[in-house]
C-alpha positions as a printed Julia matrix, in Angstrom:
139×3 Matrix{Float64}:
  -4.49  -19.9   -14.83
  -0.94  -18.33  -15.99
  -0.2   -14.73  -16.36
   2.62  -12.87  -17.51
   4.07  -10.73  -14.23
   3.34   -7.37  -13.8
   3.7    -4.31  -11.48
   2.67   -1.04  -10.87
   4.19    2.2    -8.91
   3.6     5.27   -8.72
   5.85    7.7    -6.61
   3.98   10.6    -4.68
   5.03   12.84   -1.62
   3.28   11.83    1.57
   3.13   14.4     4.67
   4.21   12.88    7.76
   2.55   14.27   10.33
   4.35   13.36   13.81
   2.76   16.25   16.39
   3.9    18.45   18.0
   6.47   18.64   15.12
   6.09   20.36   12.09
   4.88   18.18    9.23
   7.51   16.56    6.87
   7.5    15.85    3.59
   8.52   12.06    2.51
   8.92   10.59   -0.87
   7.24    7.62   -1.45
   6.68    4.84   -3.53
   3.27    2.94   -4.32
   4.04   -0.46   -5.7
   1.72   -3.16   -6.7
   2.99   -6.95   -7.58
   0.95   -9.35   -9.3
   2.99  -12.51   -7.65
   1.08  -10.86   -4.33
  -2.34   -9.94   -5.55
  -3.73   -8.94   -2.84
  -1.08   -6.49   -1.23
   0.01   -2.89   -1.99
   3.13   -1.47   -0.68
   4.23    1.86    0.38
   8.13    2.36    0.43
   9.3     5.45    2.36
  12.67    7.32    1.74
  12.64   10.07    3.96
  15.27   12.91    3.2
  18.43   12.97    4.78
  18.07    9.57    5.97
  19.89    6.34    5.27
  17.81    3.2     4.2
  13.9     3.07    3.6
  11.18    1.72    5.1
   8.73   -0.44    3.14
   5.16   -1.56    4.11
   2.87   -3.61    2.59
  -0.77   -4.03    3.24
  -3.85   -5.12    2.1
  -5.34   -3.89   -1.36
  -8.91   -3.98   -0.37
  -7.69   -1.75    2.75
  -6.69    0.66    0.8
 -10.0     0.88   -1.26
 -12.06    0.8     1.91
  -9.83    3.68    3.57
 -10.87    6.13    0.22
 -14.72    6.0     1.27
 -15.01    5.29    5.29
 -12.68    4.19    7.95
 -10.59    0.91    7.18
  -8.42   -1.33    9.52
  -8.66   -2.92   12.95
  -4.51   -4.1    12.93
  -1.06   -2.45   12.27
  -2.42   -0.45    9.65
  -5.54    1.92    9.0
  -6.76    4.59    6.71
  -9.13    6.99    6.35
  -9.93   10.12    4.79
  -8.52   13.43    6.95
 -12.22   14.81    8.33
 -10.23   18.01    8.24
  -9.0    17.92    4.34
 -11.16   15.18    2.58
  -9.13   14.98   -0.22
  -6.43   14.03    2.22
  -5.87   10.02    3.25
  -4.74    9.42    6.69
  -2.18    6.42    6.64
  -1.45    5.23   10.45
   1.14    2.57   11.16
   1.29    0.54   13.67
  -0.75    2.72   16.17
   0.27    5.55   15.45
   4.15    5.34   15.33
   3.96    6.75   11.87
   1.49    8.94   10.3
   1.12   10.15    6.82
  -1.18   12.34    4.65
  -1.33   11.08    0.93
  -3.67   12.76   -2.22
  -7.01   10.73   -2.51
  -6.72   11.28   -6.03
  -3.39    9.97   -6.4
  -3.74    6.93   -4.01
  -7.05    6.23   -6.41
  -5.31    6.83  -10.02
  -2.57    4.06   -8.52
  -5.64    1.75   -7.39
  -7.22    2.13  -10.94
  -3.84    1.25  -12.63
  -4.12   -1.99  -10.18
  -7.52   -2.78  -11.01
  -6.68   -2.44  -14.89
  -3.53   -5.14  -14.24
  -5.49   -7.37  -11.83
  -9.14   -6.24  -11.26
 -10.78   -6.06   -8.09
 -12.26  -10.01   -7.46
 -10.03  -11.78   -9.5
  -6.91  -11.6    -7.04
  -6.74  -15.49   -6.79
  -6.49  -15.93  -10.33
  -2.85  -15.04  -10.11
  -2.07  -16.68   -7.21
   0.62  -19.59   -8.49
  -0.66  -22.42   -6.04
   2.16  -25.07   -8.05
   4.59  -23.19   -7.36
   3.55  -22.53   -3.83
   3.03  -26.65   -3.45
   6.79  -26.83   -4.78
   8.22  -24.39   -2.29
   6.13  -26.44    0.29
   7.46  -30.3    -0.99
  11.55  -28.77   -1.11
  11.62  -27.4     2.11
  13.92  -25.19    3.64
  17.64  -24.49    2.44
């Protein structure tokens, strides 16, 4: 089935929490891209810095990390047992921690789920153009 391309993002200001250091605020980016329907990304600027640094995991991570622990890889989330209105986002073992709003990591899930809801992921999923990518090769 075809569908006209889409995204989502929503900026917000995630704490960084890197101990014993004071906690530092970084804007961010929440993006969502229907040509990868399953994947959310979070794209870090942090201030005074050159470059950014972009992540992208899984949707259904994300979802899982808003009611109860989520993740067994680079990246996992779950609610702050001190602030539960605070979402703990570790990366890659802990080499980057942030705090994010529950309620503004869930408005940007709803606006996903309103573009592509929850279930129907592989309905955008172009599998000819995938097979075409395959069949040319690389170059």
């Amino acid at each position: 089935m075809r569908h006209d391309h889409a995204t989502v993002s929503a900026t917000t200001i995630l704490a960084q929490i890197a101990p014993p250091t004071p906690v530092v605020p970084v804007k961010a980016e929440l993006g969502y891209d229907t040509r990868v329907p399953y994947a959310v990304t979070i794209t870090c600027a942090p201030a005074g810095e050159d470059g950014r640094t972009v992540w992208e995991l899984s949707r259904d991570l994300l979802v899982e990390g808003l009611d109860r622990a989520a993740g067994d890889g680079d990246v996992r989330v779950r609610r702050s047992p001190e602030e539960p209105e605070c979402l703990l986002i570790e990366v890659r073992g802990g080499a980057a921690v942030f705090d994010a709003s529950t309620h503004e990591v869930a408005e940007f899930l709803r606006l996903t789920f309103h573009t592509v809801p929850l279930g129907a992921e592989a309905e955008w999923i172009d599998l000819e153009g995938l097979v075409g990518k395959l069949l040319l090769g690389p170059g």
